[in-house]
CSV table of C-alpha atoms in Angstrom, one decimal:
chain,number,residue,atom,x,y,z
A,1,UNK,CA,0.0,0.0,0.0
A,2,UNK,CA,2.9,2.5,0.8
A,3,UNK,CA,4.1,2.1,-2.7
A,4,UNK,CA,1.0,3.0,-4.2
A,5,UNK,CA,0.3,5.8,-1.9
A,6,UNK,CA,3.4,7.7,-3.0
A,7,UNK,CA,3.0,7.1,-6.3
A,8,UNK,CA,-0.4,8.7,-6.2
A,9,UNK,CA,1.2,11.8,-4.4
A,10,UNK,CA,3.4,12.1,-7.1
A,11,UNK,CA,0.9,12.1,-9.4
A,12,UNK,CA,-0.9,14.8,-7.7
A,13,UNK,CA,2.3,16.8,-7.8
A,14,UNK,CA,2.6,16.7,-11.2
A,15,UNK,CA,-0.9,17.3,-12.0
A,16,UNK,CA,-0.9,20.6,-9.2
A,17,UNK,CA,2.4,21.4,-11.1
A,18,UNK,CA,1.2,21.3,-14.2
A,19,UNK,CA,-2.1,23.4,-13.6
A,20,UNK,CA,0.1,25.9,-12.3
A,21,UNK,CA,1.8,26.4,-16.1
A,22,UNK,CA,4.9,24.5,-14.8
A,23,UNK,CA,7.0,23.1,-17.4
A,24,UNK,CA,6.2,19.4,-17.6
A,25,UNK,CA,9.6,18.1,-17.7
A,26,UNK,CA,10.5,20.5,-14.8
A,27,UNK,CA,7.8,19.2,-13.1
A,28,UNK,CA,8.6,15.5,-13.7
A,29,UNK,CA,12.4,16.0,-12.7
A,30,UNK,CA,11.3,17.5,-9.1
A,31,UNK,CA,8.7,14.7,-8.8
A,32,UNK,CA,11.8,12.3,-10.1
A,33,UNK,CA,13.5,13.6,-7.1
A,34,UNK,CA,10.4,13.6,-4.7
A,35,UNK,CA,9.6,9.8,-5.3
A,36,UNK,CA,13.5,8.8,-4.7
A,37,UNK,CA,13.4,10.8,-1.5
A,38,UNK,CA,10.1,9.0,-0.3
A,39,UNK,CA,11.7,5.7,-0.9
A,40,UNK,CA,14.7,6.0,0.5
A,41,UNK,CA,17.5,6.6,-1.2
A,42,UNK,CA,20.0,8.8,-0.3
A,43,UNK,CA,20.6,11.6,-2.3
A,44,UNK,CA,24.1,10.5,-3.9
A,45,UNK,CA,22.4,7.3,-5.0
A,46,UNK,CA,19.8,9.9,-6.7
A,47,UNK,CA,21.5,11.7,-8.4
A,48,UNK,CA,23.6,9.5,-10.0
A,49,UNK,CA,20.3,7.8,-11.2
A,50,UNK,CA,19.0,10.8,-12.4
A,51,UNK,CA,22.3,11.9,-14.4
A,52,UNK,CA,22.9,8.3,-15.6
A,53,UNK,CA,19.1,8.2,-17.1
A,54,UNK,CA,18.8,11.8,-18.3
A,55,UNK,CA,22.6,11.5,-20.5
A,56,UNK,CA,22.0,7.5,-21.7
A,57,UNK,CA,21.8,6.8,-25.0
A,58,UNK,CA,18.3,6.4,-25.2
A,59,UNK,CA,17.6,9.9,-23.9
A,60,UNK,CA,20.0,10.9,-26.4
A,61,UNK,CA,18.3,9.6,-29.6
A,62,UNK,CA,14.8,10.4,-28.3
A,63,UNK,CA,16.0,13.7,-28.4
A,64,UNK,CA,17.2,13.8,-31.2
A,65,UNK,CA,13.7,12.2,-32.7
A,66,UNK,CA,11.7,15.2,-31.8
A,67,UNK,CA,14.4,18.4,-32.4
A,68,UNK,CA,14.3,17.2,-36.1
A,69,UNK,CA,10.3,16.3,-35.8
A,70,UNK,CA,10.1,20.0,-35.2
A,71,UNK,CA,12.3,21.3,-37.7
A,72,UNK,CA,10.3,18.8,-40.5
A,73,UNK,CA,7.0,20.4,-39.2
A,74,UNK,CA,8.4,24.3,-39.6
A,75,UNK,CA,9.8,23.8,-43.5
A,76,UNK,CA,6.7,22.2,-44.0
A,77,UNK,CA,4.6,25.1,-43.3
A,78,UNK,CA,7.3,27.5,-44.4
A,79,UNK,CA,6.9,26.0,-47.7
A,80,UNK,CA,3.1,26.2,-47.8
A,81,UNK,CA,3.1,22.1,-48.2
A,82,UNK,CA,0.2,21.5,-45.7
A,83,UNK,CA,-2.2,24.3,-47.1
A,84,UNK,CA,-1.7,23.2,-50.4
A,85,UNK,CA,-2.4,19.6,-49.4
A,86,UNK,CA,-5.3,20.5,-47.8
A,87,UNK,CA,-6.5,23.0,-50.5
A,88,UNK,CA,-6.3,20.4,-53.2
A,89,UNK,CA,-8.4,17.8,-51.5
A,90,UNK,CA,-11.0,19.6,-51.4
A,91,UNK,CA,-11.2,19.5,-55.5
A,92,UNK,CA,-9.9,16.2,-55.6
A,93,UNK,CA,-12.8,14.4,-53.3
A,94,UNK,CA,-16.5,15.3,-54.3
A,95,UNK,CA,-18.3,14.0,-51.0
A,96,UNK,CA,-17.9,16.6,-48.2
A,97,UNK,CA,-18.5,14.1,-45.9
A,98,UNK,CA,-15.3,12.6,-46.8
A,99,UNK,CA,-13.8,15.7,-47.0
A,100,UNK,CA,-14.6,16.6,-43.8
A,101,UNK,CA,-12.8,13.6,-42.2
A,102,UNK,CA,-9.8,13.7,-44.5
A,103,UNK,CA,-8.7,17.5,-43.9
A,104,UNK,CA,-8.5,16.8,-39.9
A,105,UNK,CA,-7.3,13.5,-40.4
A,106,UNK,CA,-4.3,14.9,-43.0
A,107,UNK,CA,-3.6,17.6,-40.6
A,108,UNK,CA,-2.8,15.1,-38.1
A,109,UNK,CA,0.0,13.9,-40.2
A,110,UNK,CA,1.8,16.9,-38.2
A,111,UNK,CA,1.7,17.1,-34.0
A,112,UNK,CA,1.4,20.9,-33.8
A,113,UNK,CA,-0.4,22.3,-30.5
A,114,UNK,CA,-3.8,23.3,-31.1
A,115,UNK,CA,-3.1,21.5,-35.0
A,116,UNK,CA,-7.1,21.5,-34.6
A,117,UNK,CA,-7.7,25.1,-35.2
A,118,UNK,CA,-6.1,24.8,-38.3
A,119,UNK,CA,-8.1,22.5,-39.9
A,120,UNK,CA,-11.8,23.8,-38.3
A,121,UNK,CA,-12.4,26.5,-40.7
A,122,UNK,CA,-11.8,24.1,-43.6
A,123,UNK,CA,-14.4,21.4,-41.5
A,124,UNK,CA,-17.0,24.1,-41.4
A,125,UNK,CA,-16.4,24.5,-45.2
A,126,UNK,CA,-16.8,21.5,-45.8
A,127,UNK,CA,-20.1,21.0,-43.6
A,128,UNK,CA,-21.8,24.1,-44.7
A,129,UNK,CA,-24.7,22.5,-46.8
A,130,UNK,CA,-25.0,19.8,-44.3
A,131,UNK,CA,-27.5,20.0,-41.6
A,132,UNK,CA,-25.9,19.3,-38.3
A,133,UNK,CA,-25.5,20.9,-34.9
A,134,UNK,CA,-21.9,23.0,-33.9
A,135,UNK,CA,-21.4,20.2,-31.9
A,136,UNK,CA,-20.8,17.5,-34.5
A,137,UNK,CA,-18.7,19.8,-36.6
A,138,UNK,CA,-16.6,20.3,-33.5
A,139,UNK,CA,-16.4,16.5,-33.2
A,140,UNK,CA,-15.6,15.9,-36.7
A,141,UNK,CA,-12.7,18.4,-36.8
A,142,UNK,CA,-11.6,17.3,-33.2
A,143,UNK,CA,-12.1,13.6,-33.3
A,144,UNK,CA,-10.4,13.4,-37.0
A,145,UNK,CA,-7.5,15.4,-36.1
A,146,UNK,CA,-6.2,13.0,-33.7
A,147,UNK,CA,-6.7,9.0,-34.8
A,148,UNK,CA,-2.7,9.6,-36.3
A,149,UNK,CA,-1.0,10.2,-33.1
A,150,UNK,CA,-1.8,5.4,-32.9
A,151,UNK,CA,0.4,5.5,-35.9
A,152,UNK,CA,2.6,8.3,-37.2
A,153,UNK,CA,5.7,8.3,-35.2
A,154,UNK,CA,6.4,12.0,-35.5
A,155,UNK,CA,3.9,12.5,-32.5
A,156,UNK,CA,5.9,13.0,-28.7
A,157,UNK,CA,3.7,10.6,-27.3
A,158,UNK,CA,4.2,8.0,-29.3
A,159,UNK,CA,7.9,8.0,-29.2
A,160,UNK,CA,8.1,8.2,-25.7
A,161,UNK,CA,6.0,5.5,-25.1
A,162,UNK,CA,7.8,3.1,-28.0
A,163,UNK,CA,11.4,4.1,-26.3
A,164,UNK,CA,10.0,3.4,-22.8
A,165,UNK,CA,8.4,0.1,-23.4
A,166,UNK,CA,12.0,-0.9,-26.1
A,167,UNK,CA,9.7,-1.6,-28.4
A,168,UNK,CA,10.7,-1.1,-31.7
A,169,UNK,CA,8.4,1.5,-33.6
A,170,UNK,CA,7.5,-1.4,-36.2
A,171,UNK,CA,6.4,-3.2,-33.2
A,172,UNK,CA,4.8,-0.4,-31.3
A,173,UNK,CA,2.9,0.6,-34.4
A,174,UNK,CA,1.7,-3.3,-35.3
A,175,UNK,CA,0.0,-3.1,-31.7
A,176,UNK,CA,-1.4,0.5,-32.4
A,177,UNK,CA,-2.6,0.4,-35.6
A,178,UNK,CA,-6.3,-1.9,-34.9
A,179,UNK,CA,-7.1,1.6,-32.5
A,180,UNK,CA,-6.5,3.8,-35.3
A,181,UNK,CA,-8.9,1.7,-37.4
A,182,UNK,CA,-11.1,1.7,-34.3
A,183,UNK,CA,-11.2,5.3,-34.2
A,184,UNK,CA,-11.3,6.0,-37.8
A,185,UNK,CA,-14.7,3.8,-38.1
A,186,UNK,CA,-16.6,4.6,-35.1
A,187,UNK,CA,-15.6,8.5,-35.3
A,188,UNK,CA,-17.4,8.5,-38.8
A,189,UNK,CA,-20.2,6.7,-37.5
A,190,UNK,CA,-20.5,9.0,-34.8
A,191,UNK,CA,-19.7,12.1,-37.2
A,192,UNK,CA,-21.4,11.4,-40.1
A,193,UNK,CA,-24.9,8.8,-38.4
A,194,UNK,CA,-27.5,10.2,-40.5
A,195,UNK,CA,-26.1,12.8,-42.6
A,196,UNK,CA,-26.5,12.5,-46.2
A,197,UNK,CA,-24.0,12.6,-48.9
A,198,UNK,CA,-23.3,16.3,-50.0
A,199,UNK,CA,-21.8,17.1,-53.4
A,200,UNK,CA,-20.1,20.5,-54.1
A,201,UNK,CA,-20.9,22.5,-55.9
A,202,UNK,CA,-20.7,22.2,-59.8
A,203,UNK,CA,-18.0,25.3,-60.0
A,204,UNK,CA,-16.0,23.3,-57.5
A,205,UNK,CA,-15.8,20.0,-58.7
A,206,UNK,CA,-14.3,20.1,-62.0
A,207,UNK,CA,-11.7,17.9,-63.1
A,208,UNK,CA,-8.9,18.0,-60.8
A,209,UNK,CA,-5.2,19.9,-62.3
A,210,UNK,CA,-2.4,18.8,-62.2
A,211,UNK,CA,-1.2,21.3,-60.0
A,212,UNK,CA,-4.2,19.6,-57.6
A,213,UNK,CA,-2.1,16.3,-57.5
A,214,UNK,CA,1.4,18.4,-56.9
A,215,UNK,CA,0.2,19.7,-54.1
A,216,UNK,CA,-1.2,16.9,-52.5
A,217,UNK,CA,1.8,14.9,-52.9
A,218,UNK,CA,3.9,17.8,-52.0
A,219,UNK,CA,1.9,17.6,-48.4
A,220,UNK,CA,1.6,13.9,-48.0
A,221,UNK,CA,4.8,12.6,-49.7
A,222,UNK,CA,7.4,13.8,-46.7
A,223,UNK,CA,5.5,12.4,-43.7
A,224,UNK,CA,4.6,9.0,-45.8
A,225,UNK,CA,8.4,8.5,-46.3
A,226,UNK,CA,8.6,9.0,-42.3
A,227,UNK,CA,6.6,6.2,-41.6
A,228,UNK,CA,7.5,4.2,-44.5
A,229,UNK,CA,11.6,4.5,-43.7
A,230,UNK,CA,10.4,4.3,-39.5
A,231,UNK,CA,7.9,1.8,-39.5
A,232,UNK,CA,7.8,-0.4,-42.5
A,233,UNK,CA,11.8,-0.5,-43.1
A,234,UNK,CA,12.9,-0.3,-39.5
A,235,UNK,CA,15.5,2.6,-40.3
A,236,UNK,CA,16.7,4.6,-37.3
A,237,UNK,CA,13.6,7.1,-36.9
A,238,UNK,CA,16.0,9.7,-35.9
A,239,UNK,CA,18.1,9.2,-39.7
A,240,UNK,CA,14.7,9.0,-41.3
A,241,UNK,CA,13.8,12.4,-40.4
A,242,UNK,CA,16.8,14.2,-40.7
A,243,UNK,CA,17.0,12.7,-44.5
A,244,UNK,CA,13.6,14.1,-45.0
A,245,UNK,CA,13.6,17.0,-43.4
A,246,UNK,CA,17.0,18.1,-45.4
A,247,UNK,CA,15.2,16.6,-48.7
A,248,UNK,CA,11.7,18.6,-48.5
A,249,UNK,CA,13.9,21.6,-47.6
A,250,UNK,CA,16.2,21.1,-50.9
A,251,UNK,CA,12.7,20.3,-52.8
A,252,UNK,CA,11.4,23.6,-51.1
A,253,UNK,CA,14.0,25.5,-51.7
A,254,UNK,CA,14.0,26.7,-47.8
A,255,UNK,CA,17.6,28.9,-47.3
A,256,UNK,CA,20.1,27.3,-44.9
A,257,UNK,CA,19.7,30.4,-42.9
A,258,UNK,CA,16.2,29.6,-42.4
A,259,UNK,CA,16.9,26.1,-41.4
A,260,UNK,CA,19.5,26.6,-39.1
A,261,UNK,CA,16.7,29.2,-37.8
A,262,UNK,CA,14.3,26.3,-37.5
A,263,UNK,CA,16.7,23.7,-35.6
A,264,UNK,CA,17.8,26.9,-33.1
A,265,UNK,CA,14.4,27.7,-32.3
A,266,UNK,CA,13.7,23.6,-31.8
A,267,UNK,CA,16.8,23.4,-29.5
A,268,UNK,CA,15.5,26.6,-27.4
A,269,UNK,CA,12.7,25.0,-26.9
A,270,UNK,CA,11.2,23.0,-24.5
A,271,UNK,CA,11.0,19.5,-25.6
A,272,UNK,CA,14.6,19.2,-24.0
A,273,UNK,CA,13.2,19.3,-20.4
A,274,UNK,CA,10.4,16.9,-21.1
A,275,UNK,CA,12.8,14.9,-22.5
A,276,UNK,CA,14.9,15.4,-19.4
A,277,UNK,CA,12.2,14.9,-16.9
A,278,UNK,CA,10.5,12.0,-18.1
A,279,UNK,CA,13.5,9.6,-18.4
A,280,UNK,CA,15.0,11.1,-14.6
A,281,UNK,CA,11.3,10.0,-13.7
A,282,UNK,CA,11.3,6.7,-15.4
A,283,UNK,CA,15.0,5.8,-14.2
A,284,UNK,CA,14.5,6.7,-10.3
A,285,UNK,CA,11.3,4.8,-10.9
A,286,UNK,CA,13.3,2.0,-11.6
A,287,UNK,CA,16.1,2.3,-9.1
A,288,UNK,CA,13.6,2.9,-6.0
A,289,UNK,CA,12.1,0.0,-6.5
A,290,UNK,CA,8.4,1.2,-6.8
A,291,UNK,CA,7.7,-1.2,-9.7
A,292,UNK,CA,8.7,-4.1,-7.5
A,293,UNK,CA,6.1,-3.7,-5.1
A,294,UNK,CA,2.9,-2.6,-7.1
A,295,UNK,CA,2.7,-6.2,-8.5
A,296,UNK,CA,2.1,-7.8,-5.4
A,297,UNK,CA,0.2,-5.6,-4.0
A,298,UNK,CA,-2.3,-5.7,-6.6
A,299,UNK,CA,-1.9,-9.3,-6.4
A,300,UNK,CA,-2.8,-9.3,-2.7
A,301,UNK,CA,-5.7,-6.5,-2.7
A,302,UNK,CA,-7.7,-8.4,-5.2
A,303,UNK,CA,-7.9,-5.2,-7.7
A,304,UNK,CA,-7.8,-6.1,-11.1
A,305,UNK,CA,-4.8,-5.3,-12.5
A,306,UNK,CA,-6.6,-4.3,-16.1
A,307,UNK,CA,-8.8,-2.3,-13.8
A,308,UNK,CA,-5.3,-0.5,-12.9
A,309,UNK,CA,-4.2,0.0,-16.7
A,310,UNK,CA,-7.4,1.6,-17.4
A,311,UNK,CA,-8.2,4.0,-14.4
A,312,UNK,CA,-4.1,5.0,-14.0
A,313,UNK,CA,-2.8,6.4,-17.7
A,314,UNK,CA,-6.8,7.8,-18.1
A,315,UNK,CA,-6.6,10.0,-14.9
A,316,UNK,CA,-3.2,11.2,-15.6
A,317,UNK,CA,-4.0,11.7,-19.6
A,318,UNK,CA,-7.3,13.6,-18.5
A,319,UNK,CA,-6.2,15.8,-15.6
A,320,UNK,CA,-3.3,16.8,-17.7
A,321,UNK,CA,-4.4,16.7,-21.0
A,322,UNK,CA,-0.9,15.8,-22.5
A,323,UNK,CA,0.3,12.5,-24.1
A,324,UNK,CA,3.6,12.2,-22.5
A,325,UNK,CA,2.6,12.9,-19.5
A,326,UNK,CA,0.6,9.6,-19.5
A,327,UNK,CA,3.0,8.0,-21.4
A,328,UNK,CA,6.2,9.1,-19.3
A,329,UNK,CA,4.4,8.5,-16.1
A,330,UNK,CA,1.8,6.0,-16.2
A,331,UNK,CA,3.4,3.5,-18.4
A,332,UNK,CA,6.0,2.5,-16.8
A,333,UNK,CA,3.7,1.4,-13.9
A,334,UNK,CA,1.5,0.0,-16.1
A,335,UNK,CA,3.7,-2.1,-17.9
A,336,UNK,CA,5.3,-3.0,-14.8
A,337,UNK,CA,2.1,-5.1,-13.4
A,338,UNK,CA,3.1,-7.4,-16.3
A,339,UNK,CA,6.2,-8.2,-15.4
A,340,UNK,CA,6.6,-11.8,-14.1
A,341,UNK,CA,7.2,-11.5,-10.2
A,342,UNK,CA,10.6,-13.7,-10.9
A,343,UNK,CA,12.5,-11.4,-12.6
A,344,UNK,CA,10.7,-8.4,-11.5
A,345,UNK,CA,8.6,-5.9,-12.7
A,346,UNK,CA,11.8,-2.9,-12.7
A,347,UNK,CA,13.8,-5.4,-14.9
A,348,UNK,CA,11.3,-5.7,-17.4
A,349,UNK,CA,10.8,-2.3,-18.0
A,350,UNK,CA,14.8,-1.4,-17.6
A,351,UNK,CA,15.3,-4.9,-20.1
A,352,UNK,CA,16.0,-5.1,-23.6
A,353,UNK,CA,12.3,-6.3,-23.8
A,354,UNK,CA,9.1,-6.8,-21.9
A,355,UNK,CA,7.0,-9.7,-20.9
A,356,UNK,CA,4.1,-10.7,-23.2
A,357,UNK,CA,1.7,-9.5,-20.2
A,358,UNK,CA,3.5,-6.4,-19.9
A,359,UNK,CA,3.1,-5.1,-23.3
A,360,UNK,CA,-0.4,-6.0,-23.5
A,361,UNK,CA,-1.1,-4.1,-20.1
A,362,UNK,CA,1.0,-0.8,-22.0
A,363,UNK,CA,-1.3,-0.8,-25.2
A,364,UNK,CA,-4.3,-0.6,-22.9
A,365,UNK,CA,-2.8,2.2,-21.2
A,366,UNK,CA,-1.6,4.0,-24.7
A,367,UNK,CA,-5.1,3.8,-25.2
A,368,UNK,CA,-6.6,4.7,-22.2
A,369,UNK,CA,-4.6,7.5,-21.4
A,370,UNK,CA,-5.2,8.6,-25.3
A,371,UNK,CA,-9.2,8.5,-23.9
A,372,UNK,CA,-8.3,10.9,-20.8
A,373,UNK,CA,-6.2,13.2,-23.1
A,374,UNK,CA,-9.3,13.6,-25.4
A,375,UNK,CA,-11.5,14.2,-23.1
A,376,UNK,CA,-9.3,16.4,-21.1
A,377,UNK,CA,-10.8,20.1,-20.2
A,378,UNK,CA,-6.7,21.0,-20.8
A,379,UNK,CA,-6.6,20.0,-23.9
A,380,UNK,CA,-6.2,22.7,-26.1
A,381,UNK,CA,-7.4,21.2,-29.7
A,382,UNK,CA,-10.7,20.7,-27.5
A,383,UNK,CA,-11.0,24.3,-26.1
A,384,UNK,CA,-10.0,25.7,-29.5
A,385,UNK,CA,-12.1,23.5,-31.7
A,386,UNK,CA,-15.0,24.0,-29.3
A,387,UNK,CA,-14.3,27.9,-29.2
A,388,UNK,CA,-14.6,27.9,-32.9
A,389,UNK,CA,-17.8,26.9,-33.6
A,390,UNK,CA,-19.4,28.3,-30.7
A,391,UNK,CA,-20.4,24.6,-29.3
A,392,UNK,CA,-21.6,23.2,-26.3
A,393,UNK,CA,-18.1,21.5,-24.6
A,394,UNK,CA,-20.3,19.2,-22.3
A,395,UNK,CA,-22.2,18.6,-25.5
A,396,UNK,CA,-19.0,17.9,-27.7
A,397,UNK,CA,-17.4,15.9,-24.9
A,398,UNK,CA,-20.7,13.5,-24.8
A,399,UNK,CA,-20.2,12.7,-28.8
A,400,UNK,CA,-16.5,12.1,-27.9
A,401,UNK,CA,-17.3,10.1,-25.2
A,402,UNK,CA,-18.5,7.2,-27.6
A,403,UNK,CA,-16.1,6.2,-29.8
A,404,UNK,CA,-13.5,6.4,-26.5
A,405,UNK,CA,-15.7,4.0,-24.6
A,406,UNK,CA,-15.4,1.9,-28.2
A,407,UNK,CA,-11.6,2.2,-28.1
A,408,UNK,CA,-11.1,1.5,-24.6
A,409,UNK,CA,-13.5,-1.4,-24.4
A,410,UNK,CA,-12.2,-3.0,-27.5
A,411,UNK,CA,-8.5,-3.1,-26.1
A,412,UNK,CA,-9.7,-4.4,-22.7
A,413,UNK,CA,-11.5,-7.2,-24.4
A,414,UNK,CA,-8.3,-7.6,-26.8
A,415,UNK,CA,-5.8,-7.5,-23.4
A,416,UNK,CA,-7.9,-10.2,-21.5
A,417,UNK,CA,-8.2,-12.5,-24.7
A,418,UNK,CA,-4.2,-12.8,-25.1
């Protein structure tokens, strides 16, 4: 019980701290130090830990991963590749349903804050000779915008949680990729239940140019060689980037001046604390011997452990609203109730690999925390989307609410089947 309770203080720190406007990877690297204090270990013996996890390899490439994910993301908008993308499409599909759907979903290819807000006046566009309430154009657009962040591995989230768990990103994204499916199909059934098809109109929909095509590809073409180098060919995720990011710049003609611009303003940035933070939080997890104790104390209290893998990564994903904050603090617990009691459940997730158990325990919490995040009040897409069309949020968050209880219930079924 002890080991639970301080881990739930710690969570409550973080969320407090993160209300507050504190820097997340700040606020996990004081909570890093707060949970080694409260399990004893002295403060030379922290330290080290903290050093040893924040400057090991893996820290090292992960951040790597997401400086150049943010240099990709600014030559793509400084060459104009994502509004051209999304302009063409709308001339290339006739159905605004499906339009609808695809100008989120495309924008999702790319993990910008509030990425939402870009795509809503496009949504309400597309949805203006359709009869349906503000709140189910807020859905669509907000809904739509995030099924990517199961599969695209340019998203923080997703990164983090593949580099915590060692799973390959192949392998992370094999596991993912039924959700994204799941969310693709029951967001459209809840977006689209009893709307009609809707054509443009005649001056809209002729034949599609050439220059249509260009600029699709143009948008589509550098993120699909991301996942197709990082997922499908198992290349180094942080070489994959880089080569694309230096390519599209070439294509688009970006100055070196610019780009060195782009990778200063990505290093100033704050991705280097979360970075920082989450794997001083995940290593002093390991070291104080936490993840040792939650197994058998779940064993002994009779609470389900899927029960655990649900509630855990949800509260933490909905009080902060965030992706790695689930993923850099609730997964390694998660994945940790897994682990066989033999080998222990900190030398599974310290390992080279995970137990069967474990892994299946993690997806449900990717998923489940994923749930919290999107239904998370701090969640900015969700205040901005909702903002934008002048919905209801209660009303929003009730059509949102259905294809998360879809998600989350599919994977608990899928994790208590294996």
């Amino acid at each position: 019980m002890g080991a639970l309770v301080k881990l739930v203080l710690v969570c409550l720190f973080i969320v407090v701290a993160l209300r507050r406007k504190m820097n997340l990877g700040i606020a996990m690297l004081l909570a890093a130090v707060g949970l080694g204090l409260m399990f004893g270990m002295g403060p030379v013996k922290l330290v080290r830990g903290i050093v040893a996890s924040v400057f090991a390899l893996d820290s090292a490439e992960l951040a790597a991963a997401l400086l150049v994910v943010m240099v990709l993301e600014n030559v793509m908008r400084h060459a104009g590749f994502l509004g051209g993308m999304t302009g063409a499409l709308g001339k290339i599909v006739r159905d605004r349903r499906a339009v609808a759907a695809l100008l989120p979903l495309l924008v999702g290819f790319l993990p910008s804050a509030g990425g939402a807000l870009f795509s809503a006046p496009m949504v309400g566009e597309a949805t203006q000779e359709m009869s349906m309430s503000a709140e189910r154009r807020s859905f669509i657009n907000y809904w739509f915008r995030h099924p990517m962040e199961f599969v695209v591995p340019v998203y923080p989230g997703l990164i983090i949680a593949s580099n915590l768990l060692r799973l390959p990103l192949p392998t992370y994204v094999k596991l993912t990729a039924p959700f994204f499916v799941i969310a693709v199909v029951s967001g459209a059934f809840v977006g689209f239940h009893g709307v009609p098809r809707a054509e443009w109109a005649s001056s809209d929909t002729a034949r599609p140019t050439r220059e249509d095509w260009i600029a699709l590809a143009n948008g589509l073409v550098p993120i699909l060689s991301v996942v197709v180098g990082a997922v499908a060919l198992s290349v180094d995720i942080t070489l994959v980037l880089g080569v694309v990011a230096i390519l599209t710049a070439l294509y688009a003609h970006v100055p070196v001046r610019k780009l060195a611009a782009f990778a200063k303003e990505a290093i100033a940035s704050s991705i280097i604390f979360l970075i920082a933070g989450v794997m001083a939080f995940k290593g002093v997890l390991e070291l104080s011997g936490a993840l040792e104790e939650l197994p058998a104390f779940f064993e002994s209290s009779g609470v389900p452990v899927i029960l655990v893998a649900v509630v855990m990564p949800f509260l933490v994903g909905f009080l902060t609203g965030y992706a790695p904050a689930y993923a850099g603090l609730a997964l390694p617990v998660v994945a940790g109730l897994g682990a066989p009691i033999a080998g222990g459940a900190a030398a599974a997730t310290a390992g080279t690999f995970l137990a069967q158990r474990s892994i299946d325990l993690a997806i449900l919490g990717v998923v489940s925390g994923q749930a919290g995040v999107m239904l998370s009040p701090a969640h900015l897409c969700l205040s901005l989307t909702v903002a934008h069309f002048g919905a209801d949020f209660g009303g929003v968050c009730k059509l949102v609410a259905i294809p998360e209880a879809i998600l989350v219930g599919a994977a608990a079924v899928w994790t208590m089947l294996k």
